[in-house]
Coordinates of C-alpha atoms and ligand atoms in Angstrom, one line a residue:
M1 CA 5.2 -36.9 -6.3
T2 CA 7.1 -34.2 -7.9
D3 CA 10.7 -33.6 -7.1
K4 CA 10.3 -29.9 -8.4
Q5 CA 10.9 -27.0 -6.1
Q6 CA 7.6 -25.8 -4.4
A7 CA 6.7 -21.9 -5.0
V8 CA 4.3 -19.4 -4.4
I9 CA 3.8 -16.4 -6.8
I10 CA 2.4 -13.2 -5.4
F11 CA 0.3 -10.6 -7.1
N12 CA -0.2 -6.9 -6.1
A13 CA -2.6 -5.4 -8.8
G14 CA -2.7 -1.7 -9.8
S15 CA -5.1 0.4 -11.3
S16 CA -2.3 0.4 -14.3
S17 CA 0.2 -1.9 -12.8
L18 CA 0.5 -5.8 -11.9
K19 CA 3.7 -6.5 -9.5
F20 CA 4.4 -9.9 -9.3
G21 CA 6.6 -12.0 -6.6
L22 CA 7.8 -15.5 -6.9
Y23 CA 9.1 -16.9 -3.9
A24 CA 10.8 -20.8 -3.4
I25 CA 9.5 -22.7 0.0
H26 CA 12.1 -23.5 2.4
G27 CA 10.8 -25.2 5.0
N28 CA 7.9 -23.0 6.1
K29 CA 9.8 -19.8 4.9
P30 CA 9.3 -18.0 1.5
A31 CA 12.8 -17.0 -0.5
C32 CA 12.3 -14.7 -3.0
I33 CA 13.8 -15.8 -6.8
T34 CA 12.1 -12.9 -8.5
Q35 CA 10.1 -9.8 -8.8
G36 CA 8.9 -7.7 -11.3
E37 CA 6.3 -5.7 -12.6
I38 CA 4.1 -4.6 -15.6
E39 CA 3.3 -1.4 -16.1
N40 CA 1.1 1.1 -18.3
L41 CA -1.5 -1.8 -18.7
G42 CA -5.3 -0.1 -19.5
N43 CA -3.8 1.6 -22.6
E44 CA -5.9 0.7 -25.8
S45 CA -3.5 1.5 -28.4
S46 CA -2.3 -1.8 -29.9
A47 CA 1.4 -0.5 -30.1
R48 CA 3.9 -2.2 -27.7
Q49 CA 3.2 -0.1 -24.6
A50 CA 3.2 -2.2 -21.5
K51 CA 6.4 -2.3 -19.8
F52 CA 7.4 -6.0 -18.2
S53 CA 10.2 -5.6 -16.0
V54 CA 12.1 -8.4 -14.1
Y55 CA 14.0 -6.9 -11.3
G56 CA 17.3 -8.3 -10.0
N57 CA 20.9 -8.1 -10.7
N58 CA 20.7 -8.0 -14.6
T59 CA 17.3 -6.1 -14.4
R60 CA 15.3 -6.8 -17.9
T61 CA 12.8 -4.6 -19.4
Q62 CA 10.5 -5.6 -22.7
L63 CA 7.5 -3.4 -24.4
L64 CA 4.6 -5.8 -25.0
A65 CA 1.0 -5.2 -26.4
L66 CA -0.6 -6.1 -23.3
T67 CA -4.0 -3.7 -22.2
T68 CA -5.5 -6.2 -19.7
H69 CA -4.7 -7.8 -16.1
E70 CA -5.9 -11.0 -17.7
Q71 CA -3.2 -10.8 -20.4
A72 CA -0.2 -9.6 -17.5
I73 CA -1.1 -12.7 -15.9
T74 CA -0.7 -15.1 -18.8
C75 CA 2.5 -13.1 -19.7
I76 CA 4.0 -13.6 -16.0
L77 CA 2.7 -17.5 -15.9
E78 CA 4.5 -18.2 -19.1
R79 CA 7.7 -16.2 -18.4
V80 CA 7.7 -18.1 -15.0
E81 CA 7.2 -21.3 -16.7
K82 CA 9.8 -20.4 -19.2
D83 CA 12.6 -19.3 -16.7
Y84 CA 11.8 -21.4 -13.7
P85 CA 10.8 -25.1 -15.4
Q86 CA 12.3 -26.5 -12.1
L87 CA 9.6 -24.9 -9.9
Q88 CA 6.1 -25.8 -9.2
L89 CA 3.6 -23.4 -8.1
A90 CA 1.9 -24.5 -4.9
G91 CA -0.3 -21.4 -4.3
A92 CA -0.8 -17.7 -4.8
G93 CA -1.2 -14.4 -2.9
H94 CA -3.0 -11.4 -3.7
R95 CA -2.8 -8.1 -1.9
V96 CA -6.5 -7.0 -1.6
V97 CA -7.1 -3.6 -0.2
H98 CA -10.4 -4.0 1.5
G99 CA -11.2 -6.7 3.7
G100 CA -14.4 -4.8 5.3
R101 CA -15.6 -5.6 8.6
K102 CA -15.5 -9.5 7.8
F103 CA -12.0 -10.4 7.2
S104 CA -9.2 -9.5 10.0
T105 CA -6.6 -12.3 8.5
P106 CA -6.0 -13.6 5.4
V107 CA -8.3 -16.4 3.8
I108 CA -8.1 -18.8 0.9
I109 CA -10.7 -17.5 -2.0
N110 CA -13.6 -19.5 -2.6
T111 CA -16.4 -18.7 -4.5
R112 CA -18.3 -17.5 -1.2
I113 CA -15.4 -15.7 -0.5
R114 CA -14.9 -13.9 -3.9
Q115 CA -18.3 -12.6 -4.0
Q116 CA -18.2 -11.2 -0.6
L117 CA -14.7 -9.2 -1.4
Q118 CA -17.0 -7.9 -4.6
D119 CA -19.3 -6.4 -2.0
Y120 CA -16.2 -4.4 -0.7
S121 CA -15.2 -3.3 -4.4
H122 CA -17.3 -0.1 -3.9
L123 CA -15.2 1.3 -1.0
A124 CA -11.9 1.0 -2.8
P125 CA -12.4 1.8 -6.4
L126 CA -8.9 3.1 -6.9
H127 CA -7.8 -0.8 -6.3
M128 CA -10.3 -3.5 -5.6
P129 CA -11.5 -4.0 -9.5
H130 CA -7.6 -4.2 -10.0
N131 CA -7.2 -6.8 -7.4
L132 CA -10.6 -9.0 -8.2
A133 CA -9.6 -8.6 -11.8
A134 CA -6.1 -10.1 -11.0
I135 CA -8.1 -13.1 -8.9
D136 CA -10.1 -13.6 -11.7
A137 CA -7.8 -14.0 -14.5
L138 CA -5.8 -16.2 -12.6
Q139 CA -8.5 -18.5 -11.5
Q140 CA -9.4 -18.7 -15.1
Q141 CA -6.0 -19.9 -16.3
R142 CA -4.9 -21.9 -13.1
P143 CA -8.1 -23.2 -11.4
E144 CA -6.0 -25.8 -9.6
L145 CA -4.0 -23.2 -7.5
Q146 CA -5.3 -22.4 -4.2
Q147 CA -5.2 -18.6 -4.1
V148 CA -5.0 -16.3 -0.7
A149 CA -6.2 -12.8 -0.1
C150 CA -3.9 -10.8 2.3
F151 CA -5.9 -7.7 3.4
D152 CA -4.7 -4.1 3.9
T153 CA -6.9 -3.2 6.3
A154 CA -6.3 -6.3 8.7
F155 CA -3.7 -5.0 10.6
H156 CA -5.6 -2.2 12.1
R157 CA -8.3 -4.6 13.6
T158 CA -6.2 -4.0 16.8
M159 CA -6.9 -0.5 17.3
P160 CA -9.3 0.7 20.4
E161 CA -12.7 1.1 19.8
Y162 CA -12.5 4.8 19.8
E163 CA -10.2 4.7 17.0
Q164 CA -12.3 2.2 14.8
H165 CA -15.5 4.2 15.3
Y166 CA -16.9 7.4 13.7
A167 CA -18.9 9.7 16.0
L168 CA -22.4 8.2 14.2
P169 CA -25.4 6.7 15.6
P170 CA -24.1 2.8 16.1
V171 CA -26.4 1.2 13.5
W172 CA -23.9 2.9 11.1
F173 CA -21.1 0.8 12.5
E174 CA -23.6 -2.3 12.2
R175 CA -23.7 -1.7 8.8
G176 CA -20.3 -1.4 8.1
V177 CA -19.0 2.5 8.2
Q178 CA -16.1 2.4 10.7
H179 CA -12.5 3.5 10.5
Y180 CA -10.7 0.6 8.7
G181 CA -7.3 1.6 8.1
F182 CA -5.2 0.5 5.3
H183 CA -1.4 0.1 3.7
G184 CA -1.7 -2.7 6.8
L185 CA 0.4 -5.2 5.2
S186 CA 3.4 -2.6 4.6
Y187 CA 3.0 -1.7 8.2
E188 CA 3.1 -5.4 9.0
Y189 CA 6.2 -5.8 7.3
I190 CA 7.8 -2.8 9.2
A191 CA 6.5 -4.5 12.5
S192 CA 8.1 -7.9 11.8
V193 CA 11.6 -5.9 11.0
L194 CA 12.0 -3.2 13.2
P195 CA 13.4 -5.1 16.0
E196 CA 16.3 -5.7 13.9
Y197 CA 16.1 -1.9 13.3
A198 CA 15.3 -0.6 16.6
G199 CA 16.0 -3.3 19.3
S200 CA 13.8 -3.2 22.2
S201 CA 12.5 0.4 21.1
A202 CA 10.7 -1.5 18.4
D203 CA 7.8 -2.4 21.1
A204 CA 7.6 1.5 22.4
K205 CA 5.8 4.0 20.5
V206 CA 6.5 3.9 17.3
I207 CA 4.9 6.1 14.1
V208 CA 5.2 4.7 10.9
A209 CA 5.0 7.0 7.7
H210 CA 4.3 5.3 4.7
L211 CA 4.5 7.7 1.8
G212 CA 4.1 6.5 -1.8
H213 CA 1.4 6.9 -4.3
G214 CA -1.1 6.4 -1.7
A215 CA 0.2 7.8 1.6
S216 CA -0.6 7.2 5.3
L217 CA 1.0 7.1 8.8
C218 CA 0.1 4.6 11.4
A219 CA 0.8 4.7 15.3
M220 CA 2.0 1.2 16.8
V221 CA 2.4 0.4 20.6
Q222 CA 3.9 -3.1 21.0
R223 CA 4.3 -3.4 17.1
K224 CA 0.4 -3.5 16.9
S225 CA -2.0 -0.8 15.1
V226 CA -3.2 1.6 17.6
A227 CA -4.1 4.6 15.5
T228 CA -3.6 5.5 11.6
T229 CA -4.8 8.3 9.3
M230 CA -6.9 6.6 6.4
G231 CA -10.2 6.0 7.0
F232 CA -13.5 4.0 5.8
T233 CA -11.9 4.4 2.5
P234 CA -8.4 5.1 1.5
L235 CA -9.2 8.6 0.7
D236 CA -8.6 9.7 4.1
G237 CA -6.0 11.0 6.1
I238 CA -3.1 12.8 4.3
P239 CA -3.0 14.4 0.7
M240 CA -1.4 11.9 -1.6
A241 CA -1.0 11.5 -5.5
T242 CA -4.4 12.1 -6.7
R243 CA -6.5 11.6 -3.3
P244 CA -6.9 14.9 -1.2
G245 CA -7.1 13.4 2.3
T246 CA -9.3 14.6 5.1
L247 CA -12.1 16.7 3.8
D248 CA -14.8 18.3 5.6
P249 CA -17.9 15.6 5.0
G250 CA -20.0 19.0 4.1
V251 CA -17.8 19.5 0.8
I252 CA -19.3 15.9 -0.7
S253 CA -23.0 17.4 -0.1
W254 CA -21.8 20.7 -1.6
F255 CA -20.4 19.0 -4.8
I256 CA -23.5 17.3 -5.2
R257 CA -26.3 19.5 -4.3
E258 CA -24.4 22.9 -5.6
A259 CA -22.2 22.1 -8.1
G260 CA -24.4 19.4 -9.5
L261 CA -21.7 16.3 -10.0
S262 CA -23.0 12.9 -9.9
I263 CA -21.9 10.4 -7.3
E264 CA -19.6 8.9 -9.9
Q265 CA -18.3 12.5 -10.8
V266 CA -17.6 12.9 -6.9
D267 CA -15.6 9.7 -7.0
E268 CA -13.8 10.4 -9.9
L269 CA -12.8 13.7 -8.6
L270 CA -12.0 12.6 -5.0
N271 CA -9.7 9.6 -6.5
Q272 CA -8.3 10.8 -9.4
Q273 CA -7.9 14.6 -9.7
C274 CA -7.3 16.0 -6.2
G275 CA -4.3 15.6 -4.0
L276 CA -0.5 16.5 -5.1
Y277 CA -1.9 16.7 -9.0
G278 CA -4.8 18.4 -8.0
L279 CA -3.2 21.2 -6.1
S280 CA -0.2 22.0 -8.6
G281 CA -2.2 21.0 -11.7
I282 CA 1.3 19.5 -13.0
S283 CA 1.7 15.8 -11.6
G284 CA 0.9 13.7 -8.6
D285 CA 4.2 12.0 -8.8
M286 CA 6.6 13.5 -6.1
R287 CA 9.5 12.9 -8.1
K288 CA 8.5 15.1 -11.0
L289 CA 7.1 17.9 -8.8
L290 CA 10.5 18.1 -7.1
A291 CA 12.2 18.4 -10.2
D292 CA 9.7 21.3 -11.3
K293 CA 10.2 24.8 -10.8
H294 CA 6.9 26.6 -11.1
T295 CA 5.4 27.8 -7.7
E296 CA 2.6 25.4 -8.1
A297 CA 4.9 22.4 -7.7
S298 CA 6.4 23.5 -4.5
R299 CA 3.2 24.6 -2.7
A300 CA 1.9 21.2 -3.5
I301 CA 5.1 19.8 -1.8
D302 CA 4.4 22.3 0.9
Y303 CA 1.3 21.3 1.3
F304 CA 2.2 17.6 2.1
V305 CA 5.2 18.4 4.1
H306 CA 2.7 20.4 6.4
H307 CA 0.3 17.8 6.5
T308 CA 2.3 14.8 7.2
Q309 CA 4.1 16.3 9.9
R310 CA 0.9 17.4 11.2
A311 CA -0.5 13.8 11.3
I312 CA 2.7 13.1 13.1
A313 CA 1.7 15.2 15.9
S314 CA -1.6 13.8 15.9
L315 CA -0.5 10.1 16.1
A316 CA 1.9 11.0 18.8
A317 CA -1.1 12.8 20.7
A318 CA -3.2 9.3 20.2
I319 CA -0.3 6.9 21.8
G320 CA 1.0 9.6 24.5
G321 CA 4.5 10.3 22.5
I322 CA 6.8 9.1 20.2
D323 CA 10.2 7.1 20.6
V324 CA 10.5 5.9 17.1
L325 CA 9.5 7.6 13.4
V326 CA 9.9 5.1 10.2
F327 CA 10.1 6.0 7.0
T328 CA 9.1 3.7 4.3
A329 CA 7.4 3.3 0.4
G330 CA 8.5 5.3 -2.7
I331 CA 8.6 8.9 -0.9
G332 CA 9.6 7.8 2.2
E333 CA 12.2 5.6 1.3
N334 CA 14.1 7.5 -1.8
S335 CA 13.5 11.3 -0.9
A336 CA 16.3 12.8 1.6
L337 CA 14.4 16.1 1.2
I338 CA 10.9 15.4 2.1
R339 CA 12.2 13.3 5.0
E340 CA 14.5 16.4 6.3
R341 CA 11.9 18.7 5.4
I342 CA 8.9 16.7 7.5
C343 CA 11.4 16.1 10.5
R344 CA 12.4 19.7 10.8
Q345 CA 8.8 21.0 11.4
A346 CA 8.4 18.3 13.9
T347 CA 11.5 19.2 15.8
W348 CA 9.4 20.2 18.9
L349 CA 8.7 16.5 19.3
G350 CA 12.3 15.9 20.1
I351 CA 12.6 14.8 16.5
Q352 CA 16.3 15.5 14.8
I353 CA 17.6 14.4 11.7
D354 CA 21.3 13.8 10.8
T355 CA 21.7 15.5 7.5
D356 CA 24.4 13.4 6.3
A357 CA 23.1 9.9 7.6
N358 CA 19.6 11.1 5.7
N359 CA 21.4 12.3 2.5
N360 CA 23.4 9.0 2.3
N361 CA 20.0 7.2 2.9
H362 CA 21.2 5.2 6.1
R363 CA 19.0 3.0 8.2
K364 CA 18.9 5.4 10.9
I365 CA 18.8 9.1 10.4
S366 CA 18.3 10.8 13.9
S367 CA 21.3 12.9 15.4
A368 CA 22.8 11.9 18.3
S369 CA 21.0 14.5 20.5
S370 CA 17.5 13.3 19.0
N371 CA 15.0 12.2 21.5
V372 CA 13.2 10.2 18.7
T373 CA 15.2 7.4 16.4
I374 CA 14.3 8.3 13.0
L375 CA 14.9 5.2 10.9
R376 CA 14.5 4.7 7.1
I377 CA 13.1 1.2 5.9
P378 CA 12.2 0.0 2.9
T379 CA 8.7 -1.9 2.9
N380 CA 8.1 -5.5 1.4
E381 CA 4.0 -5.8 1.3
E382 CA 5.0 -8.8 -1.1
M383 CA 7.3 -10.8 1.7
I384 CA 4.2 -10.4 3.8
I385 CA 1.6 -11.8 1.7
A386 CA 4.4 -15.0 0.2
K387 CA 4.6 -15.9 4.3
H388 CA 1.1 -15.7 4.7
T389 CA 0.3 -17.5 1.4
L390 CA 2.4 -20.1 2.4
Q391 CA 0.9 -20.6 6.0
L392 CA -2.5 -21.1 4.7
I393 CA -1.6 -23.2 1.8
T394 CA 0.3 -25.3 4.0
Q395 CA -2.0 -25.9 6.6
L396 CA -4.6 -27.5 4.0
Ligands
ADP401 P1 2.6 3.1 -4.6 O1 3.2 1.6 -4.3 O2 1.7 3.6 -3.8 O3 2.5 3.1 -5.9 P2 5.2 3.8 -4.3 O4 5.8 3.2 -2.9 O5 6.1 3.5 -5.4 O6 4.0 4.2 -4.6 O7 5.6 5.8 -4.3 C1 5.7 6.1 -5.4 C2 6.0 7.8 -5.4 O8 7.6 8.0 -4.6 C3 5.9 8.5 -6.1 O9 5.6 9.8 -6.0 C4 7.4 8.6 -6.6 O10 7.9 9.8 -7.3 C5 7.8 8.7 -5.4 N1 9.4 8.8 -5.6 C6 9.9 7.4 -5.7 N2 11.4 7.6 -6.0 C7 11.5 8.9 -5.8 C8 12.7 10.0 -5.4 N3 13.8 9.6 -5.4 N4 12.5 11.1 -4.7 C9 11.4 11.8 -4.8 N5 10.3 11.0 -4.6 C10 10.2 9.6 -5.0

């Protein structure tokens, strides 16, 4: 029996980054000890290129010669052991983007489940291979550790049938072609804290705009997902950093038949070359576009704002109105200008922003006369993963 403090570690693996969080177990609740990130992975140069940051009161950053997720996991585990010798890891949780039809709740990963996750890899090629690389690296390095997969698709399994189905012959639904939705861990976190921000309105008609590199919106009633903009894959919905959002499906066959692109080229085009980056030819990063004076940059921003406010109206139609609008994720939490522009185009829905509150990044940013409460809520997907991980490993 050890007298060390038990803890869980959380990983959120992206294409070139690995975010992590360390949570102490207090009773049945996780308490965040530290969070950090290794960025710029996958860069083959032997120079010290990867940036390892540990966030907190005194954020520390170091440049390291790391290229793979496996090396990044080794580095994080070594750092945790060195900095926190009083902790013992009891389990690890992972963000896994696609849970397909099979997974509507978090699961403990075993060999069979690992194989099933592989089958969903092609449905989210920007994310799944990296999510799985982190799981495999941890399995290799710490095989005794229980690993839990938490799915971005799971939160949307409460959507009514007409939101989960496409207008396709049923055989395709049976084969797994359906409207899954993503960013569910972020929406679950927002749903969990919403009463603190909105009181009883939390259970009314709520639309959450998760605006980051990947971006989507979700309509909730009673804090459950009723409709969302992403679909079968995270390509659908509003335009994103490098993904186009909704596209006439006829464009895909045109790309292949008329433009002669291979399936791999189409995947690469739609996942990496479109969206804000494709439109502007400058960058997919909103901060860079806002700082850029070229008309291509402002055109891409206009497009993003237009389609986001249009999605708010569409989701309001899906739930018969809107009582609360929440902005979250990188753009939603940090760009007062984008929030203001989206709200100004949606005033006909009764949305009225308070400019001062918005510019000062307050929690509540709607004006007194607004029919809709507008909130800015920082998301915390890692906390939701920590909670689920703790719940599952303590049930064993
Ligand atoms: P992801 O988790 O999907 O990688 P984030 O939620 O971190 O993405 O969001 C990244 C986006 O947020 C980028 O487009 C970045 O430019 C944007 N962003 C971050 N801070 C600001 C800011 N102050 N103003 C405008 N955009 C910002």
